XYZ file of N, CA and C in Angstrom:
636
model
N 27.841 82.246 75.479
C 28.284 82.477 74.103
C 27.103 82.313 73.174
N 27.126 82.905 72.649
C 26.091 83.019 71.393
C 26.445 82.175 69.934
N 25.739 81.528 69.237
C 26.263 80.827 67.825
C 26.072 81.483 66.937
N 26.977 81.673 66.094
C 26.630 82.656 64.888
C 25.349 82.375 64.166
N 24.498 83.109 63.571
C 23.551 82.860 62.886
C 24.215 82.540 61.368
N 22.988 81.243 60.830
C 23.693 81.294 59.557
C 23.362 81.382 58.807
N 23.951 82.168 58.000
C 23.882 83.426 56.437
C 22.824 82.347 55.744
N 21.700 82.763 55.142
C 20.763 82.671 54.284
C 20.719 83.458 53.113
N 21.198 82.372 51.872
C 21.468 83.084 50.128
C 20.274 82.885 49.976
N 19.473 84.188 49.057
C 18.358 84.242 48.918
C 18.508 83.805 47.361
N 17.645 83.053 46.607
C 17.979 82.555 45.167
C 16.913 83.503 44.326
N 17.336 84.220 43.280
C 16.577 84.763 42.852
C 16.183 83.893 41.305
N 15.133 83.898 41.208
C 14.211 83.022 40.229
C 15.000 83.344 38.477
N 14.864 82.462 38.015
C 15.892 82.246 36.753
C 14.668 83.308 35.954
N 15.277 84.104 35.094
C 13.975 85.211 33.955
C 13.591 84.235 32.860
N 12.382 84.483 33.011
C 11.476 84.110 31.785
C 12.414 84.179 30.273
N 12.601 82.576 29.438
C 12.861 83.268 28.447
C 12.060 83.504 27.200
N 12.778 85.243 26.885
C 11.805 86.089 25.634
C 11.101 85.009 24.322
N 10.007 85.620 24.758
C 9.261 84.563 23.280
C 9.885 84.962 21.957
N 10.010 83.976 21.152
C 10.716 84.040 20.335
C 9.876 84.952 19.291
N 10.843 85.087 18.015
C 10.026 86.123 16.993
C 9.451 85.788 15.711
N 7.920 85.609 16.037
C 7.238 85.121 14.782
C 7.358 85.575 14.045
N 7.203 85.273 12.577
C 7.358 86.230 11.423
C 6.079 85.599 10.450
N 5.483 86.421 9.782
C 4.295 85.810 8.945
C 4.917 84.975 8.014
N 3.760 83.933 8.094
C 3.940 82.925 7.701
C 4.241 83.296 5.814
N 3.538 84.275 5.825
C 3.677 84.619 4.786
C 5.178 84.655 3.527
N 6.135 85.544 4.619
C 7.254 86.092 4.452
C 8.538 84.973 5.028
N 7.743 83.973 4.943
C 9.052 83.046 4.924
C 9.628 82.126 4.506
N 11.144 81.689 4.305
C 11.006 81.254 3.235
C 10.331 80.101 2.178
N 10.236 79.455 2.975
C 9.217 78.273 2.803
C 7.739 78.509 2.683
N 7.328 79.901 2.762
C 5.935 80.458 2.295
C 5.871 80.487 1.137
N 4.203 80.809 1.008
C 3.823 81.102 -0.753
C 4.384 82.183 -1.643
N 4.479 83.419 -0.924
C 5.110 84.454 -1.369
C 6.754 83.381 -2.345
N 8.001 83.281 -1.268
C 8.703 83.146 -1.498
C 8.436 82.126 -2.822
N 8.562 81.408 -2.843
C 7.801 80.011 -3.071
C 7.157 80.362 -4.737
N 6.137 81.333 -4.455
C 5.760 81.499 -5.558
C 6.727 82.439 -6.785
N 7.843 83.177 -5.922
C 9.144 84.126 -6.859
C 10.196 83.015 -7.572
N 10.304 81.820 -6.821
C 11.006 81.030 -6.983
C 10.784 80.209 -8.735
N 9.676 80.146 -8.645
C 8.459 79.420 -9.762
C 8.317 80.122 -10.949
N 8.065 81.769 -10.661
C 7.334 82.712 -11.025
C 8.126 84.098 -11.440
N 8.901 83.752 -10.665
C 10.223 84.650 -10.860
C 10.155 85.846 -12.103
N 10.546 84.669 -13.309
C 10.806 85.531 -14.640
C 9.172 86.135 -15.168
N 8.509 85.236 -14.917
C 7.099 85.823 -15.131
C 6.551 87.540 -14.685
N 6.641 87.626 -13.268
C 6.661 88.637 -12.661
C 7.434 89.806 -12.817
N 8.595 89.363 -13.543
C 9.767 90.457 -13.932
C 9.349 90.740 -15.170
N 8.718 90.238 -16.396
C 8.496 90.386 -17.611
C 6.581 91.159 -17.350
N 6.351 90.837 -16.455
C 5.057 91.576 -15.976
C 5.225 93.150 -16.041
N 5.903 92.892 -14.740
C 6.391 94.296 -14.389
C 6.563 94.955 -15.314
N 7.807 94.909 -16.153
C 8.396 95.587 -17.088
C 7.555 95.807 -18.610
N 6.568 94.895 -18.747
C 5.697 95.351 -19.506
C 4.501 96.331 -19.313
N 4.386 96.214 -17.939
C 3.626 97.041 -16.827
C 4.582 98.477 -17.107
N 5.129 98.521 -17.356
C 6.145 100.075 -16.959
C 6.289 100.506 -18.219
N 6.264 99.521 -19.645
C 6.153 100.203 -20.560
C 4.888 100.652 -21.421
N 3.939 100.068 -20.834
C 2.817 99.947 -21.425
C 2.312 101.768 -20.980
N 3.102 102.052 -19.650
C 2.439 103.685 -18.893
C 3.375 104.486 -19.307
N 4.269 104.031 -19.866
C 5.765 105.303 -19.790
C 5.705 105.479 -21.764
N 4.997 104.668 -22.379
C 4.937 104.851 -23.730
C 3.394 104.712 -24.451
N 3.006 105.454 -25.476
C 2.190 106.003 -25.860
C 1.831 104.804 -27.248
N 2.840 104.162 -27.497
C 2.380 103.417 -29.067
C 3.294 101.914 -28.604
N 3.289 101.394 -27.304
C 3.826 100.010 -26.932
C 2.733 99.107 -27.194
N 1.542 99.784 -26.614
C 0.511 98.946 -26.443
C -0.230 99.062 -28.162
N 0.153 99.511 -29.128
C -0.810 99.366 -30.363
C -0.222 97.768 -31.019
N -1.509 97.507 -31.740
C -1.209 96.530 -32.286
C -0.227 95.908 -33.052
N 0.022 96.497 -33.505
C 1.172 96.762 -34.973
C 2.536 96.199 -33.789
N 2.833 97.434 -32.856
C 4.492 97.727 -32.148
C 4.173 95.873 -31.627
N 2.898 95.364 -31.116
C 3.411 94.280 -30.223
C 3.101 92.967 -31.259
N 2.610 92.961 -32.605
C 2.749 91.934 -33.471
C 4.782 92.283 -33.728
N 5.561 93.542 -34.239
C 6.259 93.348 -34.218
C 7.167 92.645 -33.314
N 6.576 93.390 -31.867
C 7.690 92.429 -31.371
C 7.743 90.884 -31.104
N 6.213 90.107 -30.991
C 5.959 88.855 -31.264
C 6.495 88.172 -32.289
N 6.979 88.637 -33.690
C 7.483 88.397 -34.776
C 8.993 88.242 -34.964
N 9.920 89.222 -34.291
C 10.998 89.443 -33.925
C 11.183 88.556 -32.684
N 10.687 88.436 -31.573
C 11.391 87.521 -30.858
C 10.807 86.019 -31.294
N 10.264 85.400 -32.126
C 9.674 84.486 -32.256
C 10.462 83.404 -32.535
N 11.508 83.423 -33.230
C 12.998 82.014 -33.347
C 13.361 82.246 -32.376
N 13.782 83.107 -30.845
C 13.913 82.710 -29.875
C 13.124 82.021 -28.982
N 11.922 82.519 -29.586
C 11.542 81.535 -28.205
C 11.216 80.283 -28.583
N 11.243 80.284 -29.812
C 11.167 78.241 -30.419
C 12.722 77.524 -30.306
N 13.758 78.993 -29.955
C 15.135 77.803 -29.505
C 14.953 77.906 -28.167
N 14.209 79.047 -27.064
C 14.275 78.811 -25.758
C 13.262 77.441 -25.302
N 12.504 77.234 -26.078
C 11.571 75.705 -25.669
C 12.476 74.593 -25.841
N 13.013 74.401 -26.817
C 14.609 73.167 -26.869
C 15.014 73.718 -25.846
N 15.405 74.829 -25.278
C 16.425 75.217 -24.556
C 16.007 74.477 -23.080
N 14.849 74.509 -22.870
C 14.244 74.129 -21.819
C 14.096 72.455 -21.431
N 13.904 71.970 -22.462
C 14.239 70.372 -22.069
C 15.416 70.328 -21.424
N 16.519 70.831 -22.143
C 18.356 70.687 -21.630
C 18.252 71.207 -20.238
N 17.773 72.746 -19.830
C 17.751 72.871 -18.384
C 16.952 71.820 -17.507
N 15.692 71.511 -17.789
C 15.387 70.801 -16.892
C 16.181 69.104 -16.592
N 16.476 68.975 -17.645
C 17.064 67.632 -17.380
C 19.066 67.874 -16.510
N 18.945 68.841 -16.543
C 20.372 69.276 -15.806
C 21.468 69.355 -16.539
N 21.216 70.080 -17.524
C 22.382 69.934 -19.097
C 22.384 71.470 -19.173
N 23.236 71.736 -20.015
C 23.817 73.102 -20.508
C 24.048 73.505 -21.620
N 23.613 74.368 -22.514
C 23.779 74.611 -24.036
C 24.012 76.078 -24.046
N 25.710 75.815 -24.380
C 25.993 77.179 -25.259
C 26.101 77.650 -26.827
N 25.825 76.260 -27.329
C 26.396 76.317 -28.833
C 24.781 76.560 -29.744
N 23.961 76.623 -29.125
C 22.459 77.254 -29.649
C 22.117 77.941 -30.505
N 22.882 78.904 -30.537
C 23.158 80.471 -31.301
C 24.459 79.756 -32.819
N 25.001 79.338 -32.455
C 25.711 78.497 -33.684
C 25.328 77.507 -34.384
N 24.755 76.361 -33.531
C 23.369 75.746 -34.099
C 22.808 75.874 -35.034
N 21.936 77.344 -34.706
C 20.824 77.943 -35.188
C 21.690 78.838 -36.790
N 22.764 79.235 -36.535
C 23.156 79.726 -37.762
C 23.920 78.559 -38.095
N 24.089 77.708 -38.360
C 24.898 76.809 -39.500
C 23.342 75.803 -39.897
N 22.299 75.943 -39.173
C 21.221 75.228 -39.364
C 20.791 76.743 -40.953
N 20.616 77.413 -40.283
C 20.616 78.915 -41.282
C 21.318 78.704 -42.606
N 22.523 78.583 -42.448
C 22.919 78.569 -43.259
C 22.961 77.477 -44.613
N 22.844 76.077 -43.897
C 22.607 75.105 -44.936
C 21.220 75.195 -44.996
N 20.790 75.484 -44.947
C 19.217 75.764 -45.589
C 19.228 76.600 -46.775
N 19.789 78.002 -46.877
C 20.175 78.781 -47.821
C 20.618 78.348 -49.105
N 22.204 77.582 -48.584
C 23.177 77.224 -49.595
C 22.419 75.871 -50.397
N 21.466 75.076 -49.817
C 21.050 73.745 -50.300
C 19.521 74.418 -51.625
N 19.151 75.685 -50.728
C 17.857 76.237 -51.390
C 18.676 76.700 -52.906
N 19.725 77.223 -52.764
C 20.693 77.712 -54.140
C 20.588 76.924 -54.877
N 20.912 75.585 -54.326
C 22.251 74.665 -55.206
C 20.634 73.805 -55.599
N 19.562 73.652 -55.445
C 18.446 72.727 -55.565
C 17.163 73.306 -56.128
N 17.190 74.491 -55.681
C 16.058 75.068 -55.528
C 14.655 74.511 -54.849
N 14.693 73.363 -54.702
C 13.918 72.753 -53.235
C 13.834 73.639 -52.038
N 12.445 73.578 -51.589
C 12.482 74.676 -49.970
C 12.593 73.556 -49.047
N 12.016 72.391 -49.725
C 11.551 70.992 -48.335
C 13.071 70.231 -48.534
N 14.124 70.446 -49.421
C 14.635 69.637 -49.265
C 16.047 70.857 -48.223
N 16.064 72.195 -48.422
C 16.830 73.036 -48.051
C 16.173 73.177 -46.570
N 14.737 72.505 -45.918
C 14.641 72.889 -44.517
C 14.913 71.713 -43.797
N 14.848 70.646 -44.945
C 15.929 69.031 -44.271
C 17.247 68.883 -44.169
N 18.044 69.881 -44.940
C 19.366 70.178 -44.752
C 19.818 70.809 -43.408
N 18.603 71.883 -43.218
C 19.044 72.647 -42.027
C 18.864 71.948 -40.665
N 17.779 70.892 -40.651
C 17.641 69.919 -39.425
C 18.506 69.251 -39.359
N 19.032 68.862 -40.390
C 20.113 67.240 -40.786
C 21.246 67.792 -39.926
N 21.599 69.631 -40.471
C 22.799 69.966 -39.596
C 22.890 70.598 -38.214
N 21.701 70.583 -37.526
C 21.180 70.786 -36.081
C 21.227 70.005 -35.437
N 20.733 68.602 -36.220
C 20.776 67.396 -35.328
C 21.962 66.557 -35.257
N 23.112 67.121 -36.571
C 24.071 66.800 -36.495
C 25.158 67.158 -35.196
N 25.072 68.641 -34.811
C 25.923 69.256 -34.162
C 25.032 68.911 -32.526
N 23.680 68.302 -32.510
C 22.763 67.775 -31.478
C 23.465 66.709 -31.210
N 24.187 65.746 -31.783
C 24.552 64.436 -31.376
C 25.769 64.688 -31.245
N 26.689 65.365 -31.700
C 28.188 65.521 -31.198
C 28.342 66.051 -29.446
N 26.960 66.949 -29.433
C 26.771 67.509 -27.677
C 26.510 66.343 -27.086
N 25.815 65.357 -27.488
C 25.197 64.249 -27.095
C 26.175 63.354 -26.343
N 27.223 62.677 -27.321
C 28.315 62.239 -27.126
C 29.387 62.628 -26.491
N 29.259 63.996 -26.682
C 30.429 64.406 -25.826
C 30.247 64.583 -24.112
N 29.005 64.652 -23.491
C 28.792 65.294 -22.365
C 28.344 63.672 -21.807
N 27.616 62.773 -22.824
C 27.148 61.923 -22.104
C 28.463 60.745 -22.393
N 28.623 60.026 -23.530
C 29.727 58.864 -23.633
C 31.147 59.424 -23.204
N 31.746 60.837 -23.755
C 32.742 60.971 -23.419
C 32.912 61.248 -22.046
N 31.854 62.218 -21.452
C 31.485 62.622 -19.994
C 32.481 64.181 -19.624
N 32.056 64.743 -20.627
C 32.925 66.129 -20.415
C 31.720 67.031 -20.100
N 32.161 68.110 -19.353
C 31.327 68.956 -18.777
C 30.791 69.575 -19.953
N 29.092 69.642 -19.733
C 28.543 69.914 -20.584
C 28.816 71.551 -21.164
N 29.454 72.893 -20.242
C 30.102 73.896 -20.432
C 31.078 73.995 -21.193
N 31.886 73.037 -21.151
C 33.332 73.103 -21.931
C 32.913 72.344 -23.068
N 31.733 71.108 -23.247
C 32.076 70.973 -24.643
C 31.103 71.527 -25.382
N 29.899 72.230 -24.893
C 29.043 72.911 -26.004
C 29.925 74.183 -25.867
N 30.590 74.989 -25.575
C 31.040 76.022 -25.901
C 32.168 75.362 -27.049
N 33.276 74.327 -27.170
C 33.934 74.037 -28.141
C 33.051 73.783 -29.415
N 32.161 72.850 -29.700
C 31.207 73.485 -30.640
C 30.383 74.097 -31.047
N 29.957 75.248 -30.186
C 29.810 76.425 -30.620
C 30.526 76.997 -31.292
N 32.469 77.056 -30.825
C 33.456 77.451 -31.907
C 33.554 77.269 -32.801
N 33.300 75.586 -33.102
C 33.963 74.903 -34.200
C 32.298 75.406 -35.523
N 31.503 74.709 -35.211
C 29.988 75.484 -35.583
C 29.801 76.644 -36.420
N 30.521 77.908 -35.302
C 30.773 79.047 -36.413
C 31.555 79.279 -37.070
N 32.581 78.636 -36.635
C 33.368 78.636 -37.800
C 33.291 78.263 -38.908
N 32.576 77.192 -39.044
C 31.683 76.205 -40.065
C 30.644 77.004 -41.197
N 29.875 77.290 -40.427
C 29.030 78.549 -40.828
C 29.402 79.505 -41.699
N 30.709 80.517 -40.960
C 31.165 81.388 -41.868
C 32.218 81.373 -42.767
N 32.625 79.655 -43.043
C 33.720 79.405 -44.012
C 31.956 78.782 -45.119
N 30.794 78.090 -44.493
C 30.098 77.536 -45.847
C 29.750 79.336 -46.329
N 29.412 80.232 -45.566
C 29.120 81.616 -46.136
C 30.036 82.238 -46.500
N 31.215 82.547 -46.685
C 32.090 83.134 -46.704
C 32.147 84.596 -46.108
N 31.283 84.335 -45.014
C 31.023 86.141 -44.024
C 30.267 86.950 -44.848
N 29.236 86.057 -45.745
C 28.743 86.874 -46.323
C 27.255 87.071 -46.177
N 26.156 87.492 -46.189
C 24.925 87.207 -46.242
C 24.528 86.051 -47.622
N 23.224 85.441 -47.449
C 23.357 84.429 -48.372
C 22.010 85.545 -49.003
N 21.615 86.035 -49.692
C 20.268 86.085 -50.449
C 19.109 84.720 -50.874
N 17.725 84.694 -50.101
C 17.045 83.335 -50.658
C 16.052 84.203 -51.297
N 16.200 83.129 -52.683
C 14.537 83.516 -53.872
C 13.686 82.552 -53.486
N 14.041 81.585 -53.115
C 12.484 80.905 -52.993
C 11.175 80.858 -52.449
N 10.670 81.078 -53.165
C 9.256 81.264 -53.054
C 8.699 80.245 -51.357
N 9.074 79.172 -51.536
C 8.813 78.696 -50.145
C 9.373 78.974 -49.068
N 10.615 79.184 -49.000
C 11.097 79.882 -47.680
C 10.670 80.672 -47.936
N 10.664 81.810 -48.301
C 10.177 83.495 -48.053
C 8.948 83.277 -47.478
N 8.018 82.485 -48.246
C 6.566 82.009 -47.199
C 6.499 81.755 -46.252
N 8.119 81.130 -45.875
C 8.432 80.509 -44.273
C 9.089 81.532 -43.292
N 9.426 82.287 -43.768
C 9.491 83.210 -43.366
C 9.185 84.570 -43.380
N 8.460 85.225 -44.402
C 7.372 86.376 -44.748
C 6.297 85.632 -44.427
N 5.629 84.900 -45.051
C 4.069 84.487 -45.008
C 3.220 84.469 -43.702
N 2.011 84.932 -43.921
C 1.060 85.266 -42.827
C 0.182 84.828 -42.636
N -0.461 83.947 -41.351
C -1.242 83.145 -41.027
C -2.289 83.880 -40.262
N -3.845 84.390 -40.378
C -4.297 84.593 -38.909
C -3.579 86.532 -38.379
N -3.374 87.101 -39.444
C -2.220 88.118 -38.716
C -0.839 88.162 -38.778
N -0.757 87.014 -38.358
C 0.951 86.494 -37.655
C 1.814 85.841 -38.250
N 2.987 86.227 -38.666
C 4.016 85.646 -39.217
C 4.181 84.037 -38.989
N 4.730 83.079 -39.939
C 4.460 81.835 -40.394
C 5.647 81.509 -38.888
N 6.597 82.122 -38.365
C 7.283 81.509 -37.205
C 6.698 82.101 -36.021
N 5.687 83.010 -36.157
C 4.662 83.262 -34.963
C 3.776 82.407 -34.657
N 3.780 81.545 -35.623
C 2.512 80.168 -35.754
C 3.754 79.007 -35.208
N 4.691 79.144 -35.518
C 5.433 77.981 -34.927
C 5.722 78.161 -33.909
N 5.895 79.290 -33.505
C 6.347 79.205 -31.936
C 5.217 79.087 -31.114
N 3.786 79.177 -31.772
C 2.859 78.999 -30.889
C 2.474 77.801 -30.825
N 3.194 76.796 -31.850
C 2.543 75.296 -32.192
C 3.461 74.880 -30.990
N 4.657 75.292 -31.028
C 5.963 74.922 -30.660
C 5.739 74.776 -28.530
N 5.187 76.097 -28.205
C 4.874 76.480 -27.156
C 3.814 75.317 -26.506
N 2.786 74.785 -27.362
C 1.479 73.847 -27.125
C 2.243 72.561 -26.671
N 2.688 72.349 -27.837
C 3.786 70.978 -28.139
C 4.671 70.550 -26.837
N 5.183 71.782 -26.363
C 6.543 71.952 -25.314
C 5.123 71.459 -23.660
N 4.119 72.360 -23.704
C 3.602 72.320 -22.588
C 2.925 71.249 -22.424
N 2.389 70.303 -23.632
C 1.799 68.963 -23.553
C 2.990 67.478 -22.872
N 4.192 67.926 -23.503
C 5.179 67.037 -23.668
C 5.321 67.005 -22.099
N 5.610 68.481 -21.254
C 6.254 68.664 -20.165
C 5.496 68.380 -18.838
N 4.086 68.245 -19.318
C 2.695 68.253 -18.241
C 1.580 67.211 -18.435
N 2.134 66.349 -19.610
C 1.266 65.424 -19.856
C 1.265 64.112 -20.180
N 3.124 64.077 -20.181
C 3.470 63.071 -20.327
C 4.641 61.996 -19.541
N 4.574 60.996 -19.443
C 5.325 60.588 -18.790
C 7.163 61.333 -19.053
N 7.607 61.147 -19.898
C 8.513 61.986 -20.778
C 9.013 63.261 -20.120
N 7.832 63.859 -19.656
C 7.638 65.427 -19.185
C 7.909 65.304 -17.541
């Protein structure tokens, strides 16, 4: 009798596994690229787009069109520098734009009733910093979301505003506001000089100081 022979499983070797897939270091997210959009973001977008108008238009780039528009956006960007303390510290402001007109407005009505410019641009702080400390209180002592209560005085604000105006435009003669707002420094409109004082001020505070 013969013994069966016995069956031999041949093992075949486990496959190499595929190297994984590098990607430049560049392009990821934790790279400079990314990294730097993150930072840089709005910069690069306001690049661009000045980049596109500067080739697609013939009178963007003259002097005149870009003092105007430096002049015209110039009270925004002295409320977007306030605006910027509140974001970085993790706060929220919608009532800015109401703020800014009931601050407007008692400046006007105080320049009427006084004829003072210094005492009508202390009126208009007095009521900025007024409607500044009601946000104050409300988000920090009361502890309401800073969304829901700067948007309630934002309401209450304009409403304020257009009952001291009666929806009307105010007309100012004084010779000192109009300076403060016509008058020309260097070229540049007297709130083209503030927003550039304003801009210095903001970047010293934010980069140089403990504060910052």
């Amino acid at each position: 009798m013969t013994q069966p022979s016995e069956s031999k499983t041949a093992t075949v070797p486990a496959a190499a596994p595929a190297p994984a897939a590098t990607s430049s270091p560049l392009l990821r997210v934790d790279g400079p690229v990314f990294s730097a959009l993150r930072h840089y973001g709005i910069v690069v977008i306001c690049a661009v787009m000045f980049l596109v108008l500067a080739l697609t238009s013939g009178v963007f780039l003259s002097p005149r069109n870009l003092t105007n528009i430096f002049d015209q956006w110039a009270v925004v960007g002295i409320v977007a520098c306030a605006g910027t303390f509140v974001l970085i510290s993790g706060g929220f402001d919608l009532s800015v734009g109401a703020m800014f007109a009931l601050s407007g407005v008692s400046t006007a009505l105080i320049a009427q009733i006084t004829g003072s410019a210094v005492l009508a641009v202390l009126a208009g702080i007095a009521a900025g910093a007024v409607v500044g400390l009601i946000n104050a209180f409300a988000t920090t002592v009361a502890d309401i979301n800073p969304l829901i209560a700067t948007l309630a005085t934002a309401l209450i604000t304009t409403g304020i505003a257009i009952y001291l105006s009666s929806g009307q435009l105010i007309a100012i003669k004084n010779p000192g506001l109009q300076w403060l707002g016509q008058g020309r420094f260097l070229g540049l409109t007297i709130p083209g000089v503030i927003l550039i004082l304003t801009i210095a001020i903001s970047w010293i505070v934010l980069s140089r100081t403990t504060f910052g």
